[in-house]
Amino acid sequence: MKFTFGLKNVLKGKKRGKIEEEWKYDSQSTLLAPPVIADLSNNGHKSIIFGTKDGKICSIDVNANVQWMFNTQEQVGDVELMFLDADTASSIESSPNIADINNDGKKEIVVGSEMGNIYALSYEGELLWKFKTEGSIRAPVLINDINGDGKLEILFGSGDKNLYVLNNEGKLLWQYEAGSSIESCPEIVKGNIVFGCDNGELHCINNLGKLIWKFTTNAKITAQPSVGKLFGDERTFIVVGSTDNYLYMLNLDGELIWKFKTEGAIYSKACLADINNDNKLEIIFGSCDNKIYALNSNGEKIWSYETDFWVVAPPIVDDIDGDGKLEVIAGSYDHNIYILDSEGSYKLDYVPGVSGVLQQAGNYTDVMTQEPGRIEGKKLWQYKTDGIIVGCGYIGEDHKLIVNTKPGKINNLAHKE
Amino acid sequence: MEGQLNRIKTYINGFDEAISGGIPEKHITLISGTAGTMKSSLCFNIIYNEALAGRNSLYISLEQSFESLQQHMDGMGLNSENMGLLKIDDLTKIDQVIRDAKASGKGNILLADVGCIRKEIKDIKVGDNKSWMNVIKNIVKKVKAEIECKVFVLDSMSALYVLSRFENPRIELFYIFEFLRDMGLTTYLISEMPLDGSQYSEFGIEDFLSDGIIHLRLSPFRRKMVREISVPKMRATNCNNDVFSLEFKNGQFNALYGGQNPLL
């Protein structure tokens, strides 16, 4: 048994610099979903696009200047209004999706609303088309060329229990009756479409809307499935969390490979990334047991980090401090953004004589045995915002983090030396 | 603290004294019992007396029609001359009913007949994101916002479950109770008990979420069925937990023989 402590890493640590707020923007409305960052007009300038609870879709630049604002202005009659929850009737509950759907060289914004409408906006925030369903749309749309015709299609689920596929002009191509409300964004797996339902089922249908298989969990699936070659070979797998507290890994035939139990509901998409350079993808996700988890491709926990409340927003994996190593960025309902060392930290349970020194925080990446201790999540930075964090966007080139909070504030955070 | 709470009387002779003068304002109370225990009558009697005292109340009926309730009221000998009984049977006329209540210069019962509303709008398509729970909430919000209204009766929870088809009752009931607390109304929820008497409500969680439970039951006694009333739970109240016989005579509820056999 090889047993080394990597003392130089213990003493050196990894953390340097700090996380600072560059600006804060008040959207004047509750926010319920992460922002999206995109270069809308393909001129090299990024925009931050988000929807609000009072029914607006907004674009601001990276210095928090408003570029445009589109008001969905859902018009309903007096009687119909009585059937709506006035607090949420106008809500935009999901992030927009951005793509050049009409091949005009600019990017369009497509987003659904609580009233069941899909809006397609130009890069300047003008309405291009609108499509009405009979149920709420609470997940982002997927934009993909699913039929290979060279044009993008728009796929989304609705509270009316249908998965819809529209062409790039907002015309219905086909719809699939799922038998349950859909609050999960679909994902494409080898040409097929996979999505979760409120009855706990994960459906896989082909690109013509024919069911291929179903996998059943014990509670609602709101997370978008993640798809990747987890073992670093040619095999592709599907990873999805359910509000039954389990994270599932399935093969392309919908057969369970493994499941991992947490103590809380899993609401959002897991992030797949090679965080430890082993040429396999690790799985990073949050749970309502307050923890952020990193699992290996066999479904074994590498580390977890416990926050003070639910972790609902999807985590981001990137190198925010520019040191060449990845960090895990996750927002919690405890109002804090946590930036964690993607490799975690080796913590010794007890070693007589030296444990007093070695229990201190530090990197133990060259420890070759797990017997004397375990790897735990290691916090590098923590930043407290004004409220519950509903999601983050990331500007990769600038290493900037855009954080949406429920009270309506958008924080721009950056790493400073 | 107990002495500082304002209370709404139940208008049952001998019973208000047993619960420190009445039910604390803004509390949510389950009125639980099996069929025929006078749950609706007891609630109607409270808001009738509140109206006589010049105060407004809202009664949302999911089961009985306005006409049926009015007949019931007449049968109980409750005279509507000195109070207003206003019917909401059309969602577009709520504003008018509220204006009438404001102009009446006396206490009113605003009675929303949801059965009638359902017939009225039966041709209007109601999608998944539009529920009858929202109709109830919006009526409550509107009435609360427009007029001084302290008491709200929902008749009944069982009908609400049928109408709204809760997918996850525990979560949805939690939010309903939160909504009612936010409204700040003294609320009576009429609850059909299962026949086995194992819990005071359909899902059991209502028992925990409510601030109080008034239990009505029918008990056999010497070849007679006797109505009884008791208080299994009443937050912030020093209660007499005796079981009383409940009688309705000459337009008045009476609670008798607390903790003793009735003298029949």
mmCIF file of N, CA, C and O in Angstrom, chain A residues 27 29-37 48-54 56 58 91-97 111-112 137-141 268 312-314 333 388-393 402-411:
data_model
loop_
_atom_site.group_PDB
_atom_site.id
_atom_site.type_symbol
_atom_site.label_atom_id
_atom_site.label_comp_id
_atom_site.label_asym_id
_atom_site.label_seq_id
_atom_site.Cartn_x
_atom_site.Cartn_y
_atom_site.Cartn_z
ATOM 1 N N SER A 27 -33.764 43.909 -11.791
ATOM 2 C CA SER A 27 -34.733 43.671 -12.875
ATOM 3 C C SER A 27 -36.135 44.148 -12.509
ATOM 4 O O SER A 27 -37.033 44.097 -13.344
ATOM 5 N N SER A 29 -38.326 42.726 -10.862
ATOM 6 C CA SER A 29 -39.303 41.626 -10.842
ATOM 7 C C SER A 29 -38.612 40.389 -10.299
ATOM 8 O O SER A 29 -37.392 40.268 -10.358
ATOM 9 N N THR A 30 -39.414 39.487 -9.793
ATOM 10 C CA THR A 30 -38.853 38.207 -9.348
ATOM 11 C C THR A 30 -38.247 37.466 -10.542
ATOM 12 O O THR A 30 -38.803 37.496 -11.639
ATOM 13 N N LEU A 31 -37.110 36.815 -10.305
ATOM 14 C CA LEU A 31 -36.494 35.982 -11.348
ATOM 15 C C LEU A 31 -36.616 34.517 -10.930
ATOM 16 O O LEU A 31 -36.475 34.183 -9.758
ATOM 17 N N LEU A 32 -36.871 33.660 -11.896
ATOM 18 C CA LEU A 32 -37.112 32.252 -11.582
ATOM 19 C C LEU A 32 -36.193 31.295 -12.308
ATOM 20 O O LEU A 32 -36.293 30.078 -12.129
ATOM 21 N N ALA A 33 -35.301 31.814 -13.149
ATOM 22 C CA ALA A 33 -34.454 30.915 -13.946
ATOM 23 C C ALA A 33 -33.105 31.560 -14.223
ATOM 24 O O ALA A 33 -32.963 32.781 -14.118
ATOM 25 N N PRO A 34 -32.120 30.745 -14.583
ATOM 26 C CA PRO A 34 -30.798 31.297 -14.893
ATOM 27 C C PRO A 34 -30.829 32.183 -16.146
ATOM 28 O O PRO A 34 -31.698 32.007 -17.001
ATOM 29 N N PRO A 35 -29.860 33.107 -16.255
ATOM 30 C CA PRO A 35 -29.756 33.899 -17.484
ATOM 31 C C PRO A 35 -29.045 33.085 -18.565
ATOM 32 O O PRO A 35 -28.422 32.064 -18.267
ATOM 33 N N VAL A 36 -29.135 33.580 -19.785
ATOM 34 C CA VAL A 36 -28.380 32.968 -20.890
ATOM 35 C C VAL A 36 -27.453 34.037 -21.452
ATOM 36 O O VAL A 36 -27.844 35.198 -21.578
ATOM 37 N N ILE A 37 -26.235 33.644 -21.756
ATOM 38 C CA ILE A 37 -25.253 34.585 -22.306
ATOM 39 C C ILE A 37 -25.082 34.247 -23.784
ATOM 40 O O ILE A 37 -24.842 33.089 -24.124
ATOM 41 N N ILE A 48 -26.766 39.469 -22.027
ATOM 42 C CA ILE A 48 -27.314 38.620 -20.962
ATOM 43 C C ILE A 48 -28.826 38.659 -21.126
ATOM 44 O O ILE A 48 -29.436 39.734 -21.053
ATOM 45 N N ILE A 49 -29.432 37.507 -21.374
ATOM 46 C CA ILE A 49 -30.869 37.464 -21.673
ATOM 47 C C ILE A 49 -31.569 36.660 -20.585
ATOM 48 O O ILE A 49 -31.104 35.581 -20.199
ATOM 49 N N PHE A 50 -32.686 37.182 -20.100
ATOM 50 C CA PHE A 50 -33.412 36.499 -19.024
ATOM 51 C C PHE A 50 -34.892 36.865 -19.090
ATOM 52 O O PHE A 50 -35.273 37.896 -19.649
ATOM 53 N N GLY A 51 -35.720 36.003 -18.492
ATOM 54 C CA GLY A 51 -37.158 36.257 -18.393
ATOM 55 C C GLY A 51 -37.512 36.590 -16.962
ATOM 56 O O GLY A 51 -36.798 36.215 -16.023
ATOM 57 N N THR A 52 -38.621 37.310 -16.768
ATOM 58 C CA THR A 52 -39.007 37.725 -15.420
ATOM 59 C C THR A 52 -40.398 37.190 -15.067
ATOM 60 O O THR A 52 -41.166 36.789 -15.938
ATOM 61 N N LYS A 53 -40.701 37.228 -13.774
ATOM 62 C CA LYS A 53 -41.994 36.725 -13.319
ATOM 63 C C LYS A 53 -43.140 37.612 -13.784
ATOM 64 O O LYS A 53 -44.269 37.155 -13.916
ATOM 65 N N ASP A 54 -42.857 38.883 -14.042
ATOM 66 C CA ASP A 54 -43.939 39.755 -14.521
ATOM 67 C C ASP A 54 -44.045 39.744 -16.044
ATOM 68 O O ASP A 54 -44.675 40.621 -16.642
ATOM 69 N N LYS A 56 -41.681 39.703 -18.641
ATOM 70 C CA LYS A 56 -40.795 40.412 -19.573
ATOM 71 C C LYS A 56 -39.607 39.524 -19.962
ATOM 72 O O LYS A 56 -39.139 38.710 -19.163
ATOM 73 N N CYS A 58 -35.785 40.180 -21.238
ATOM 74 C CA CYS A 58 -34.883 41.341 -21.259
ATOM 75 C C CYS A 58 -33.508 40.941 -21.771
ATOM 76 O O CYS A 58 -33.063 39.812 -21.580
ATOM 77 N N SER A 91 -45.779 34.695 -15.680
ATOM 78 C CA SER A 91 -44.386 34.291 -15.439
ATOM 79 C C SER A 91 -43.654 33.722 -16.640
ATOM 80 O O SER A 91 -44.224 32.985 -17.436
ATOM 81 N N ILE A 92 -42.392 34.072 -16.703
ATOM 82 C CA ILE A 92 -41.449 33.345 -17.556
ATOM 83 C C ILE A 92 -40.642 32.510 -16.556
ATOM 84 O O ILE A 92 -39.852 33.049 -15.782
ATOM 85 N N GLU A 93 -40.862 31.216 -16.551
ATOM 86 C CA GLU A 93 -40.283 30.366 -15.499
ATOM 87 C C GLU A 93 -39.028 29.634 -15.938
ATOM 88 O O GLU A 93 -38.459 28.868 -15.161
ATOM 89 N N SER A 94 -38.622 29.830 -17.175
ATOM 90 C CA SER A 94 -37.440 29.098 -17.644
ATOM 91 C C SER A 94 -36.501 30.039 -18.384
ATOM 92 O O SER A 94 -36.880 31.144 -18.764
ATOM 93 N N SER A 95 -35.306 29.549 -18.604
ATOM 94 C CA SER A 95 -34.324 30.335 -19.359
ATOM 95 C C SER A 95 -34.704 30.323 -20.838
ATOM 96 O O SER A 95 -35.240 29.340 -21.337
ATOM 97 N N PRO A 96 -34.394 31.406 -21.544
ATOM 98 C CA PRO A 96 -34.583 31.375 -22.999
ATOM 99 C C PRO A 96 -33.544 30.446 -23.643
ATOM 100 O O PRO A 96 -32.547 30.096 -23.005
ATOM 101 N N ASN A 97 -33.785 30.055 -24.873
ATOM 102 C CA ASN A 97 -32.745 29.390 -25.647
ATOM 103 C C ASN A 97 -32.444 30.276 -26.853
ATOM 104 O O ASN A 97 -33.320 30.955 -27.376
ATOM 105 N N VAL A 111 -38.513 31.339 -26.054
ATOM 106 C CA VAL A 111 -38.796 31.111 -24.631
ATOM 107 C C VAL A 111 -40.284 30.837 -24.443
ATOM 108 O O VAL A 111 -41.118 31.347 -25.205
ATOM 109 N N GLY A 112 -40.595 30.023 -23.433
ATOM 110 C CA GLY A 112 -41.994 29.690 -23.130
ATOM 111 C C GLY A 112 -42.489 30.450 -21.922
ATOM 112 O O GLY A 112 -41.704 30.984 -21.134
ATOM 113 N N ILE A 137 -45.578 26.336 -19.798
ATOM 114 C CA ILE A 137 -44.259 25.897 -20.288
ATOM 115 C C ILE A 137 -43.237 26.328 -19.244
ATOM 116 O O ILE A 137 -43.026 27.522 -19.044
ATOM 117 N N ARG A 138 -42.681 25.357 -18.555
ATOM 118 C CA ARG A 138 -41.833 25.669 -17.393
ATOM 119 C C ARG A 138 -40.389 25.231 -17.578
ATOM 120 O O ARG A 138 -39.609 25.270 -16.626
ATOM 121 N N ALA A 139 -40.041 24.772 -18.772
ATOM 122 C CA ALA A 139 -38.658 24.371 -19.017
ATOM 123 C C ALA A 139 -38.174 25.063 -20.284
ATOM 124 O O ALA A 139 -38.988 25.439 -21.137
ATOM 125 N N PRO A 140 -36.872 25.215 -20.425
ATOM 126 C CA PRO A 140 -36.367 25.816 -21.665
ATOM 127 C C PRO A 140 -36.720 24.956 -22.871
ATOM 128 O O PRO A 140 -36.951 23.755 -22.745
ATOM 129 N N VAL A 141 -36.767 25.597 -24.033
ATOM 130 C CA VAL A 141 -36.971 24.839 -25.268
ATOM 131 C C VAL A 141 -35.625 24.293 -25.724
ATOM 132 O O VAL A 141 -34.564 24.788 -25.344
ATOM 133 N N SER A 268 -32.397 19.793 -11.203
ATOM 134 C CA SER A 268 -31.793 20.364 -12.406
ATOM 135 C C SER A 268 -30.775 19.439 -13.042
ATOM 136 O O SER A 268 -30.355 18.431 -12.459
ATOM 137 N N VAL A 312 -30.658 23.919 -6.150
ATOM 138 C CA VAL A 312 -31.630 23.640 -7.205
ATOM 139 C C VAL A 312 -31.078 24.013 -8.575
ATOM 140 O O VAL A 312 -31.298 23.315 -9.562
ATOM 141 N N ALA A 313 -30.327 25.099 -8.640
ATOM 142 C CA ALA A 313 -29.805 25.556 -9.933
ATOM 143 C C ALA A 313 -28.711 24.610 -10.426
ATOM 144 O O ALA A 313 -27.964 24.052 -9.622
ATOM 145 N N PRO A 314 -28.595 24.430 -11.739
ATOM 146 C CA PRO A 314 -27.544 23.540 -12.251
ATOM 147 C C PRO A 314 -26.151 24.126 -12.015
ATOM 148 O O PRO A 314 -25.967 25.334 -12.145
ATOM 149 N N TYR A 333 -29.952 27.850 -2.377
ATOM 150 C CA TYR A 333 -31.073 28.620 -1.829
ATOM 151 C C TYR A 333 -30.655 29.347 -0.544
ATOM 152 O O TYR A 333 -31.417 30.141 -0.023
ATOM 153 N N ILE A 388 -32.306 33.980 -2.743
ATOM 154 C CA ILE A 388 -32.211 32.625 -3.284
ATOM 155 C C ILE A 388 -31.619 32.683 -4.693
ATOM 156 O O ILE A 388 -32.044 33.500 -5.509
ATOM 157 N N ILE A 389 -30.647 31.828 -4.942
ATOM 158 C CA ILE A 389 -30.012 31.838 -6.265
ATOM 159 C C ILE A 389 -30.760 30.870 -7.179
ATOM 160 O O ILE A 389 -30.871 29.680 -6.895
ATOM 161 N N VAL A 390 -31.324 31.432 -8.258
ATOM 162 C CA VAL A 390 -32.114 30.593 -9.169
ATOM 163 C C VAL A 390 -31.284 30.094 -10.342
ATOM 164 O O VAL A 390 -31.731 29.216 -11.084
ATOM 165 N N GLY A 391 -30.083 30.621 -10.502
ATOM 166 C CA GLY A 391 -29.222 30.088 -11.552
ATOM 167 C C GLY A 391 -28.157 31.071 -11.981
ATOM 168 O O GLY A 391 -28.222 32.264 -11.680
ATOM 169 N N CYS A 392 -27.158 30.539 -12.675
ATOM 170 C CA CYS A 392 -26.019 31.341 -13.089
ATOM 171 C C CYS A 392 -25.771 31.165 -14.585
ATOM 172 O O CYS A 392 -26.056 30.118 -15.158
ATOM 173 N N GLY A 393 -25.199 32.197 -15.158
ATOM 174 C CA GLY A 393 -24.641 32.095 -16.497
ATOM 175 C C GLY A 393 -23.154 32.375 -16.389
ATOM 176 O O GLY A 393 -22.700 32.958 -15.389
ATOM 177 N N ILE A 402 -22.537 35.419 -14.023
ATOM 178 C CA ILE A 402 -23.764 36.219 -13.941
ATOM 179 C C ILE A 402 -24.754 35.416 -13.104
ATOM 180 O O ILE A 402 -25.123 34.304 -13.467
ATOM 181 N N VAL A 403 -25.154 35.989 -11.980
ATOM 182 C CA VAL A 403 -25.966 35.240 -11.014
ATOM 183 C C VAL A 403 -27.356 35.869 -10.902
ATOM 184 O O VAL A 403 -27.479 37.053 -10.581
ATOM 185 N N ASN A 404 -28.391 35.085 -11.171
ATOM 186 C CA ASN A 404 -29.771 35.562 -11.001
ATOM 187 C C ASN A 404 -30.289 35.158 -9.628
ATOM 188 O O ASN A 404 -30.177 33.987 -9.241
ATOM 189 N N THR A 405 -30.864 36.116 -8.916
ATOM 190 C CA THR A 405 -31.455 35.781 -7.617
ATOM 191 C C THR A 405 -32.961 35.994 -7.673
ATOM 192 O O THR A 405 -33.458 36.805 -8.459
ATOM 193 N N LYS A 406 -33.659 35.265 -6.820
ATOM 194 C CA LYS A 406 -35.125 35.332 -6.855
ATOM 195 C C LYS A 406 -35.671 36.741 -6.625
ATOM 196 O O LYS A 406 -36.644 37.133 -7.276
ATOM 197 N N PRO A 407 -35.089 37.549 -5.726
ATOM 198 C CA PRO A 407 -35.629 38.909 -5.549
ATOM 199 C C PRO A 407 -35.436 39.815 -6.761
ATOM 200 O O PRO A 407 -35.839 40.972 -6.719
ATOM 201 N N GLY A 408 -34.802 39.326 -7.820
ATOM 202 C CA GLY A 408 -34.739 40.099 -9.054
ATOM 203 C C GLY A 408 -33.411 40.769 -9.338
ATOM 204 O O GLY A 408 -33.286 41.547 -10.276
ATOM 205 N N LYS A 409 -32.410 40.484 -8.512
ATOM 206 C CA LYS A 409 -31.100 41.102 -8.746
ATOM 207 C C LYS A 409 -30.237 40.183 -9.637
ATOM 208 O O LYS A 409 -30.281 38.953 -9.511
ATOM 209 N N ILE A 410 -29.468 40.829 -10.497
ATOM 210 C CA ILE A 410 -28.507 40.088 -11.322
ATOM 211 C C ILE A 410 -27.121 40.586 -10.914
ATOM 212 O O ILE A 410 -26.837 41.786 -10.996
ATOM 213 N N ASN A 411 -26.304 39.674 -10.432
ATOM 214 C CA ASN A 411 -24.965 40.038 -9.946
ATOM 215 C C ASN A 411 -23.925 39.582 -10.950
ATOM 216 O O ASN A 411 -23.981 38.449 -11.428
#
